[in-house]
GROMACS .gro file of N, CA and C in nm:
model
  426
    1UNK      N    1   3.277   3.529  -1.740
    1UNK     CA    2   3.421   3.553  -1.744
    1UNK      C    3   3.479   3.506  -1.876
    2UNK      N    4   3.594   3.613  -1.897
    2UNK     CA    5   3.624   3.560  -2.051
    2UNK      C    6   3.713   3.433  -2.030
    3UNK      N    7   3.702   3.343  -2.145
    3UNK     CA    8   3.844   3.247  -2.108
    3UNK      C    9   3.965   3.241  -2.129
    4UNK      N   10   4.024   3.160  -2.022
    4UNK     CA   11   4.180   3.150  -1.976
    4UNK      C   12   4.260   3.214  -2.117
    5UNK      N   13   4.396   3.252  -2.150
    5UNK     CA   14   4.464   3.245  -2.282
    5UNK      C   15   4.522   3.090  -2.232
    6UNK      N   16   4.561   3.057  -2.339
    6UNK     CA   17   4.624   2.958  -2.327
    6UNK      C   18   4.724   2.970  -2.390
    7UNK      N   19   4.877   2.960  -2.382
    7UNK     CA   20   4.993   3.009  -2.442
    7UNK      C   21   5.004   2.892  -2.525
    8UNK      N   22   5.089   2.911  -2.663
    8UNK     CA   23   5.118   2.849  -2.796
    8UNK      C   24   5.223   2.864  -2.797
    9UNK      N   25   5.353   2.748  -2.861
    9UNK     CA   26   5.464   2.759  -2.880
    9UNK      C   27   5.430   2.846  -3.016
   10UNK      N   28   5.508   2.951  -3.040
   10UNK     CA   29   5.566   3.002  -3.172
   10UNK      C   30   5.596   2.940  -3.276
   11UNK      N   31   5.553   2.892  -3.404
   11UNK     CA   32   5.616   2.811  -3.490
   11UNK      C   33   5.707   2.856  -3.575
   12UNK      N   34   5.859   2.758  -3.591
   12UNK     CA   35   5.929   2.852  -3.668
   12UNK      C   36   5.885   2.889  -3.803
   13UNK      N   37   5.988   2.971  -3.835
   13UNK     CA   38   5.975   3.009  -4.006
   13UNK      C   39   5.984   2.880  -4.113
   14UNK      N   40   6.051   2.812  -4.085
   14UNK     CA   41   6.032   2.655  -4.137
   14UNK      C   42   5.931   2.628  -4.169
   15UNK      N   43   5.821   2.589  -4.026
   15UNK     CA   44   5.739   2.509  -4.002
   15UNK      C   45   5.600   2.589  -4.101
   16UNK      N   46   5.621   2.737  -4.084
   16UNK     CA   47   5.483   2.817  -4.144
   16UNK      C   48   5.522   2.809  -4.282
   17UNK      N   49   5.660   2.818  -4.328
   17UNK     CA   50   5.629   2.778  -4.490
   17UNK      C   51   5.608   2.697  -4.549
   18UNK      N   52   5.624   2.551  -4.476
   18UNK     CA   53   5.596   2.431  -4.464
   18UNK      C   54   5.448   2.438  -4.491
   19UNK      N   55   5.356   2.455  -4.402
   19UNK     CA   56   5.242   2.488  -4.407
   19UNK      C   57   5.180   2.579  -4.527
   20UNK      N   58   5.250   2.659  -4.531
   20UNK     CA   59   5.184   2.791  -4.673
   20UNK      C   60   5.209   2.741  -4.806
   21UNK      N   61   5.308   2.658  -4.788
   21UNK     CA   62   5.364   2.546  -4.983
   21UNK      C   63   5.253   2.472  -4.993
   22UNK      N   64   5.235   2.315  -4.874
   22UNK     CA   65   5.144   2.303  -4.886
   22UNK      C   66   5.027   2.351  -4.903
   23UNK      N   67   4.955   2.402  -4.832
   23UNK     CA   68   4.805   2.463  -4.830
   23UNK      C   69   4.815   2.556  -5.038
   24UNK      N   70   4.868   2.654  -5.025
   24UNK     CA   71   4.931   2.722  -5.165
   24UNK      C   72   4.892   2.647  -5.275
   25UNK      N   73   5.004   2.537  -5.283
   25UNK     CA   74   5.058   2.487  -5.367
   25UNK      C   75   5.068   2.313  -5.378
   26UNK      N   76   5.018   2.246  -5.314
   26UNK     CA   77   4.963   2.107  -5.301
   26UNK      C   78   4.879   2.068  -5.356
   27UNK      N   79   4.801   2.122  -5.424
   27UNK     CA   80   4.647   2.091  -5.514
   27UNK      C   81   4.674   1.958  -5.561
   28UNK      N   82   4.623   1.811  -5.553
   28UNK     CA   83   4.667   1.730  -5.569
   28UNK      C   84   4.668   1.612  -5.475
   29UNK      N   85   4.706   1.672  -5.352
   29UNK     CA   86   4.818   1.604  -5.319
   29UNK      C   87   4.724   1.523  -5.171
   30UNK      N   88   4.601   1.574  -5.134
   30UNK     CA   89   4.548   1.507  -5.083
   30UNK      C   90   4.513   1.629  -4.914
   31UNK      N   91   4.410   1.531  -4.839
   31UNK     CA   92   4.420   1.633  -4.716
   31UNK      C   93   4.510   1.547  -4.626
   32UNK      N   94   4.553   1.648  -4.570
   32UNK     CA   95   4.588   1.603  -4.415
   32UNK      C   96   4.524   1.591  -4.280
   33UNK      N   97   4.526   1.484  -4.226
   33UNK     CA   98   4.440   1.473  -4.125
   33UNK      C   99   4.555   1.492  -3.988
   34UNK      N  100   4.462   1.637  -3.910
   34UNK     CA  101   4.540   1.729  -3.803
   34UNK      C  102   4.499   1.659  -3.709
   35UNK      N  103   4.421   1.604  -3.697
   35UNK     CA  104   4.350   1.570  -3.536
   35UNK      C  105   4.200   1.539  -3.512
   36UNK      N  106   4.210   1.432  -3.495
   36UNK     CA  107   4.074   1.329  -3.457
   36UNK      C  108   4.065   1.244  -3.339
   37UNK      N  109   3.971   1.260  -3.317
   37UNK     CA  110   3.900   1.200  -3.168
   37UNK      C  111   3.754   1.150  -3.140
   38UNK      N  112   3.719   1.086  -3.054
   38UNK     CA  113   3.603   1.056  -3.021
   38UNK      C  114   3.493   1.150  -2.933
   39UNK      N  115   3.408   1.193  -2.962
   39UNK     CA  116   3.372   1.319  -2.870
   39UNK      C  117   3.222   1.296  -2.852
   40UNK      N  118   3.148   1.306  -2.764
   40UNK     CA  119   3.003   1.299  -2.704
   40UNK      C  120   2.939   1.457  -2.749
   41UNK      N  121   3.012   1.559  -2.761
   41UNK     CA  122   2.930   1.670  -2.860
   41UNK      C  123   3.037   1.765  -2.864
   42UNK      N  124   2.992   1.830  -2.983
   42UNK     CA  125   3.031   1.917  -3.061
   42UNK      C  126   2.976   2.043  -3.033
   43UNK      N  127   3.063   2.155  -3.038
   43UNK     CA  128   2.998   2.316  -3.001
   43UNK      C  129   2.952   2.370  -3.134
   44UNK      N  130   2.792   2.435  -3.058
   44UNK     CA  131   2.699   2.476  -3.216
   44UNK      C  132   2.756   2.639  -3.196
   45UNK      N  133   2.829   2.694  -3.142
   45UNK     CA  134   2.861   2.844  -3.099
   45UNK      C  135   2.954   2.894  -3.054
   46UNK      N  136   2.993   3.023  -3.074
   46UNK     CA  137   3.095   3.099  -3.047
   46UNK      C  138   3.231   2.993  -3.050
   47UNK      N  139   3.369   3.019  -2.960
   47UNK     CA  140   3.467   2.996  -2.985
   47UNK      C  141   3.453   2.822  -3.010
   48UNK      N  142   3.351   2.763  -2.896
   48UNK     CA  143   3.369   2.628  -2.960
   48UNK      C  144   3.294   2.596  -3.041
   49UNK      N  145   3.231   2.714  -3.146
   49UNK     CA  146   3.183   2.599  -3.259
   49UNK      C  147   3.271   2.515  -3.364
   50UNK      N  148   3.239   2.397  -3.354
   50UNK     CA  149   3.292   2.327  -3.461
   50UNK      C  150   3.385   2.239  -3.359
   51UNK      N  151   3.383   2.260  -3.244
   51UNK     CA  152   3.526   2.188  -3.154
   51UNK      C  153   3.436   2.104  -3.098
   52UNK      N  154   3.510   2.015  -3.042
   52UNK     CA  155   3.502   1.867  -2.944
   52UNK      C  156   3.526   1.931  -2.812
   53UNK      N  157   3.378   2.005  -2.764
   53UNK     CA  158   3.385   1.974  -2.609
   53UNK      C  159   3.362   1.910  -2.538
   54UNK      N  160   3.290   1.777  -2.550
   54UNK     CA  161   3.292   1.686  -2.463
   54UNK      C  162   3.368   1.563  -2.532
   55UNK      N  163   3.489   1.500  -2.454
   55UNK     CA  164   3.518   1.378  -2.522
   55UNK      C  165   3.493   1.228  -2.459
   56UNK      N  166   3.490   1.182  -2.520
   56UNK     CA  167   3.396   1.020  -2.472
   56UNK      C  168   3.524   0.981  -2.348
   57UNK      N  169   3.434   0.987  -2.298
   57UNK     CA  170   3.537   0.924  -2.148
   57UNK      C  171   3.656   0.795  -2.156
   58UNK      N  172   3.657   0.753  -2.074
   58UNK     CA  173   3.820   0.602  -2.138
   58UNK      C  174   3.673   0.495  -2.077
   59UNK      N  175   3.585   0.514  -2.001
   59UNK     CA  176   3.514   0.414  -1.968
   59UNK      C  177   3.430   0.362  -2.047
   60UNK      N  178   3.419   0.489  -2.141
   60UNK     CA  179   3.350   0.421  -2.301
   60UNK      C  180   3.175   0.516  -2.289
   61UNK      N  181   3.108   0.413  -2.392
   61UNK     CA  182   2.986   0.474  -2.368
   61UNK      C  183   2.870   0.416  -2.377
   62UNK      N  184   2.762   0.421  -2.325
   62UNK     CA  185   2.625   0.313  -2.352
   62UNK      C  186   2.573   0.271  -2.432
   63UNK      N  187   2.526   0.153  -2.482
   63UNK     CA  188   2.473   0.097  -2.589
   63UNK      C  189   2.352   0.204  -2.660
   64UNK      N  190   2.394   0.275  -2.763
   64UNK     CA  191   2.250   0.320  -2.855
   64UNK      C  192   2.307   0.487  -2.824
   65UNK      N  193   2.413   0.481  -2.720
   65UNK     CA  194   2.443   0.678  -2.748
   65UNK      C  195   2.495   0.718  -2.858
   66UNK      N  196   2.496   0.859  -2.891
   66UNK     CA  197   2.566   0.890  -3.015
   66UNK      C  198   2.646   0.926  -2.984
   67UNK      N  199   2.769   0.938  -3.055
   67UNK     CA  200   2.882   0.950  -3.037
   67UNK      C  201   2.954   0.995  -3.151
   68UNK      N  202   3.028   1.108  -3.195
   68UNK     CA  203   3.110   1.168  -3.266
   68UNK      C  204   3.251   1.151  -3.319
   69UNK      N  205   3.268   1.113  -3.443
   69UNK     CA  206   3.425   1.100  -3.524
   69UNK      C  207   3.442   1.275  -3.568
   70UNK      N  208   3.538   1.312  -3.477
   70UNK     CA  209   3.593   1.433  -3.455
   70UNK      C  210   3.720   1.463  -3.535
   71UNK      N  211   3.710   1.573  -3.669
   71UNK     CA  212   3.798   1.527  -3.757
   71UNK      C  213   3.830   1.663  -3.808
   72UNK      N  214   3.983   1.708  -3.767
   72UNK     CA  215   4.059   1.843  -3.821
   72UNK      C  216   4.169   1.802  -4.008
   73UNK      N  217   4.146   1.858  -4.062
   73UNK     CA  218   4.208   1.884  -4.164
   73UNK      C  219   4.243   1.991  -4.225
   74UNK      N  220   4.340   2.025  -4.282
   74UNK     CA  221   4.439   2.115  -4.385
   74UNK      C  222   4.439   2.024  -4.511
   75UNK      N  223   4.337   2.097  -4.605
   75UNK     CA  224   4.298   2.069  -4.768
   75UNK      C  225   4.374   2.183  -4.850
   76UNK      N  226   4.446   2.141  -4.944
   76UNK     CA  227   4.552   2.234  -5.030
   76UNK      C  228   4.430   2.290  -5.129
   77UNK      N  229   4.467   2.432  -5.126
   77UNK     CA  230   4.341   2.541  -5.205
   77UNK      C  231   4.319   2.487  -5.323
   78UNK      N  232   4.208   2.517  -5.337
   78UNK     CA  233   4.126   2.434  -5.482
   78UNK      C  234   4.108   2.280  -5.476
   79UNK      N  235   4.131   2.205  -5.408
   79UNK     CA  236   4.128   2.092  -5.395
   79UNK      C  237   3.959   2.017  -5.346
   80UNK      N  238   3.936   1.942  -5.396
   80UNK     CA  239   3.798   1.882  -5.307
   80UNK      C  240   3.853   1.722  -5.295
   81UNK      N  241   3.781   1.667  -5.154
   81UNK     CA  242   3.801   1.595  -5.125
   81UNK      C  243   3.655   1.534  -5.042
   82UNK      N  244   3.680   1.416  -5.151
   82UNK     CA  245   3.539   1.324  -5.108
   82UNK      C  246   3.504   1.176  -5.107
   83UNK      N  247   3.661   1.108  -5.064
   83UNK     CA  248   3.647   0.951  -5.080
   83UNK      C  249   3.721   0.909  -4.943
   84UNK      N  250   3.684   1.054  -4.813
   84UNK     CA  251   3.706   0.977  -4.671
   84UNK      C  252   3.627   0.907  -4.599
   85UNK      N  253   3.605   0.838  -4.574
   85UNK     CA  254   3.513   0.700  -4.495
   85UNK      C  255   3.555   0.708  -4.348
   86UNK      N  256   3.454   0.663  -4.247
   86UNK     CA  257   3.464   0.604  -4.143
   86UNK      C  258   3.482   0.452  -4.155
   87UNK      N  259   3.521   0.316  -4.152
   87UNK     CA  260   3.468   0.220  -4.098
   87UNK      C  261   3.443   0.173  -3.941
   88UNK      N  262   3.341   0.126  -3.937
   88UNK     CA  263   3.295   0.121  -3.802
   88UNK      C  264   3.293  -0.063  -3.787
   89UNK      N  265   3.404  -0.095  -3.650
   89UNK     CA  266   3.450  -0.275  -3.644
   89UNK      C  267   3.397  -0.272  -3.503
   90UNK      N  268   3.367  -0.368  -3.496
   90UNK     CA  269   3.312  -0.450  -3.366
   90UNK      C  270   3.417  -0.606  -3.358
   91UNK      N  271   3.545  -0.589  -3.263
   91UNK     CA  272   3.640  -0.668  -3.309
   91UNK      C  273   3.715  -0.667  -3.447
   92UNK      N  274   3.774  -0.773  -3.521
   92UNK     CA  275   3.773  -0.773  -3.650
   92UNK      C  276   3.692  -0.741  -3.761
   93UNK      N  277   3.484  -0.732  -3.692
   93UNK     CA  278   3.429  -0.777  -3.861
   93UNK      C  279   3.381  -0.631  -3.856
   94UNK      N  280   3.392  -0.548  -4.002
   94UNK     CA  281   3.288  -0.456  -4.027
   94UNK      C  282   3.216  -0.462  -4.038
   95UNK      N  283   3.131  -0.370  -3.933
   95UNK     CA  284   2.979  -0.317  -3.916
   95UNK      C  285   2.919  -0.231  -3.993
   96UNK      N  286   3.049  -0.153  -4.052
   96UNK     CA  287   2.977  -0.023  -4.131
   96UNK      C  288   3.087   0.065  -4.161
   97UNK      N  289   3.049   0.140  -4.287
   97UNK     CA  290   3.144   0.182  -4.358
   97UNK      C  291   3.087   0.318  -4.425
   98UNK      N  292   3.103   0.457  -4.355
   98UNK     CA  293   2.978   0.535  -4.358
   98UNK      C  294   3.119   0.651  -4.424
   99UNK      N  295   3.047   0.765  -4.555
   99UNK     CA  296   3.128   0.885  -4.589
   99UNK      C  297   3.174   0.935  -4.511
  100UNK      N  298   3.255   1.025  -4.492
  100UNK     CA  299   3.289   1.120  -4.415
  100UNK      C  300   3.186   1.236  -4.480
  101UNK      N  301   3.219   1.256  -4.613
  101UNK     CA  302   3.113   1.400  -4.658
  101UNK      C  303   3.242   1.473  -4.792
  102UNK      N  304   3.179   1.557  -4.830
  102UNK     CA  305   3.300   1.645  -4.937
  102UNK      C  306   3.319   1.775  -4.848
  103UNK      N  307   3.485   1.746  -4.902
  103UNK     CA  308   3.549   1.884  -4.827
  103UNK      C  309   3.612   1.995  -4.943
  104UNK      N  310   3.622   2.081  -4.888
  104UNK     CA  311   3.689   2.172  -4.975
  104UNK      C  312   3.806   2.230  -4.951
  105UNK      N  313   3.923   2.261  -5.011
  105UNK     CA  314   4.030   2.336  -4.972
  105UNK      C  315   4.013   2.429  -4.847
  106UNK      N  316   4.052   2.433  -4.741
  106UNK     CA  317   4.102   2.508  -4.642
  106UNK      C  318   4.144   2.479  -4.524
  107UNK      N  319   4.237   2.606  -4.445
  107UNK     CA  320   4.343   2.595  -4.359
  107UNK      C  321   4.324   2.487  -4.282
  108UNK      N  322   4.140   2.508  -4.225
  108UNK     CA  323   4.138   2.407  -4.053
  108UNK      C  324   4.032   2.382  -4.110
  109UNK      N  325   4.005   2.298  -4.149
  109UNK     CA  326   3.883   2.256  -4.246
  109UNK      C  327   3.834   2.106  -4.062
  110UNK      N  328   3.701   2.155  -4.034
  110UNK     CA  329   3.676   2.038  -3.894
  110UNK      C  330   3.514   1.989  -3.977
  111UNK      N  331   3.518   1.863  -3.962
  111UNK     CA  332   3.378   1.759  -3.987
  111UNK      C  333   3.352   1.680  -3.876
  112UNK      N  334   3.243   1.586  -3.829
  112UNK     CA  335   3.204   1.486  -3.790
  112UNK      C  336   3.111   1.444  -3.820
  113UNK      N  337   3.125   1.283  -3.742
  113UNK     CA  338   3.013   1.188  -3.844
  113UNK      C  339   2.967   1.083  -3.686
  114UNK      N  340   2.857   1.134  -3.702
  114UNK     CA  341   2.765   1.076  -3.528
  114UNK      C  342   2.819   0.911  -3.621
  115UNK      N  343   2.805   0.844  -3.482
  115UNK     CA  344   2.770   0.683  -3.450
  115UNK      C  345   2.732   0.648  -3.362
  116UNK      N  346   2.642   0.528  -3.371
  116UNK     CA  347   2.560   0.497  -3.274
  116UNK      C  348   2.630   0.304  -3.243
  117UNK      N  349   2.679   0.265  -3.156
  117UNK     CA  350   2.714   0.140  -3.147
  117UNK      C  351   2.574   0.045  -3.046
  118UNK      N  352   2.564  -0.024  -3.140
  118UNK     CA  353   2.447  -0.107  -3.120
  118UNK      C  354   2.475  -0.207  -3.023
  119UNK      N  355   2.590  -0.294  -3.006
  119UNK     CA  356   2.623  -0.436  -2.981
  119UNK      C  357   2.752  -0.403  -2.819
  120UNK      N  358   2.740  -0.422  -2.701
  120UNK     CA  359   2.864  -0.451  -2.610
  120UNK      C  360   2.963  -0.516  -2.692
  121UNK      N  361   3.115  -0.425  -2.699
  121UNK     CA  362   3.202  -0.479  -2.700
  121UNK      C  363   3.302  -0.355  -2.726
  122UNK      N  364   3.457  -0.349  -2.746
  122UNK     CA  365   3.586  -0.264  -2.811
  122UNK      C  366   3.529  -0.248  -2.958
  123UNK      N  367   3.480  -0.176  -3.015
  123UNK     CA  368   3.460  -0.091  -3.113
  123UNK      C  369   3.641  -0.025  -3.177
  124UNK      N  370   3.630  -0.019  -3.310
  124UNK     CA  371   3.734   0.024  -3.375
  124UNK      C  372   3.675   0.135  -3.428
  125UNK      N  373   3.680   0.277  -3.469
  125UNK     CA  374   3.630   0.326  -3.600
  125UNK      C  375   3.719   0.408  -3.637
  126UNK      N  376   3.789   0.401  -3.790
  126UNK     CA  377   3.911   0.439  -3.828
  126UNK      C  378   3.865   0.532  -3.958
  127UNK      N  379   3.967   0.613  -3.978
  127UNK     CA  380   3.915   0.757  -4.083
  127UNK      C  381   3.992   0.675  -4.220
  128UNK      N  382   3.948   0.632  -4.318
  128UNK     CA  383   4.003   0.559  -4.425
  128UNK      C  384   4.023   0.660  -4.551
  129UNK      N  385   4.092   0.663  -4.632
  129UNK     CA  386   4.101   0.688  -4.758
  129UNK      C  387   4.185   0.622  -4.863
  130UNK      N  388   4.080   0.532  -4.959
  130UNK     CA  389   4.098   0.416  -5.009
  130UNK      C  390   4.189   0.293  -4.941
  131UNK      N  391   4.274   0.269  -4.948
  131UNK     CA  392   4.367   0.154  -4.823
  131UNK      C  393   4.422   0.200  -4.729
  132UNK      N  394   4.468   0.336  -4.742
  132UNK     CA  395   4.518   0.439  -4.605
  132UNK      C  396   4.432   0.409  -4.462
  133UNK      N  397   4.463   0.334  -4.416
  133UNK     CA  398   4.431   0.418  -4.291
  133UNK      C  399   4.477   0.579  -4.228
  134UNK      N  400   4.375   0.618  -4.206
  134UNK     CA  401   4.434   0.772  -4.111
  134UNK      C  402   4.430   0.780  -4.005
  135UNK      N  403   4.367   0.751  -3.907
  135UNK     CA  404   4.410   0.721  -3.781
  135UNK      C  405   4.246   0.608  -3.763
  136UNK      N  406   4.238   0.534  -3.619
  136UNK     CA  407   4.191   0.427  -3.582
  136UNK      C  408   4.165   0.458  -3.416
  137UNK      N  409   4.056   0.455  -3.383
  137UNK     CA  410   4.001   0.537  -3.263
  137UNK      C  411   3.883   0.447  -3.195
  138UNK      N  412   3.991   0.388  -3.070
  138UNK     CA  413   3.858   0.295  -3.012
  138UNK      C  414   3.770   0.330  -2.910
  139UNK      N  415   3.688   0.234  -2.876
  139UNK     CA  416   3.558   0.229  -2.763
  139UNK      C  417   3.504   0.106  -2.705
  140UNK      N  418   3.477   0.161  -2.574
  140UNK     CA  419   3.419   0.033  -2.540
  140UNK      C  420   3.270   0.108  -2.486
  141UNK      N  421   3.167  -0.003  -2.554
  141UNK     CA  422   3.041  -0.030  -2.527
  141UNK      C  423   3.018  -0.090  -2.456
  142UNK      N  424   2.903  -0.077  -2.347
  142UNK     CA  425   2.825  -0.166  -2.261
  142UNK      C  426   2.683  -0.092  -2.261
   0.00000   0.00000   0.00000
C-alpha cells in the first residue's frame, strides 16, 4: 500500500523568499541546522532514504549499540562546510569530539554520524561549530 499523504501547512510568500535569499545568496554565511535527532537507523531506500526511521526511544539505549546523530541542513549555494563536530559528554567531561564530515551547498542537505556509548549514564552529544552550539541531544545508557 502506498503511504498515507500527510498534509503541509502552505508556506507564505515571505517565508519561501526567505528561504530562496538565503539558499541564493548567503554564500558565506554558514549552514543552518533544520533538524536533528537521535535515531537507531537510518533508511538506505526509496522515500526514507536518508531519513530517521527509527528514533532512540526516551528509555535510552544499551551499552555498546549504535546509535545515530541525525542531522538536516540548508547550505547557501557554493558554500562548503566542514568544521561541524559532534561532541560526545558523559555528564560534564568529554568523551569525544568526532567531524561531522564536509558538506556542500544544498536545499536539504541530511548527514549522520553513528555512536557507540561505552559507559551507563545521561550522555550529552551536541552538533558544535567552533563555540556555537547547535543543538544538544541526550541519552541514557544502561
Amino acid at each position: 500500500e502506498p503511504a498515507a499523504v500527510v498534509p503541509v501547512e502552505k508556506p507564505s510568500p515571505d517565508a519561501v523568499k526567505s528561504v530562496w535569499s538565503y539558499y541564493f545568496k548567503g554564500k558565506g554565511s554558514g549552514p543552518v541546522l533544520v533538524d536533528a535527532k537521535l535515531c537507531l537507523e537510518v533508511g538506505k531506500e526509496g522515500d526514507s532514504k536518508s531519513e530517521c526511521v527509527a528514533d532512540v526511544p526516551d528509555t535510552g539505549v544499551t551499552l555498546g549499540a549504535m546509535l545515530y546523530v541525525w542531522q538536516s541542513y540548508i547550505i547557501p549555494d557554493g558554500e562548503e562546510v566542514a568544521d561541524l563536530e559532534i561532541q560526545v559528554k558523559l555528564g560534564d567531561k568529554v568523551m569525544e569530539t568526532k567531524p561531522v564530515g564536509k558538506m556542500k551547498g544544498f536545499w536539504r542537505q541530511r548527514t549522520w554520524n553513528g555512536v557507540k556509548l561505552p559507559k551507563p549514564g545521561t550522555w550529552t552529544l551536541s552538533i558544535i561549530r567552533g563555540e556555537e552550539v547547535l543543538k544538544s541531544l541526550t541519552v541514557k545508557a544502561t
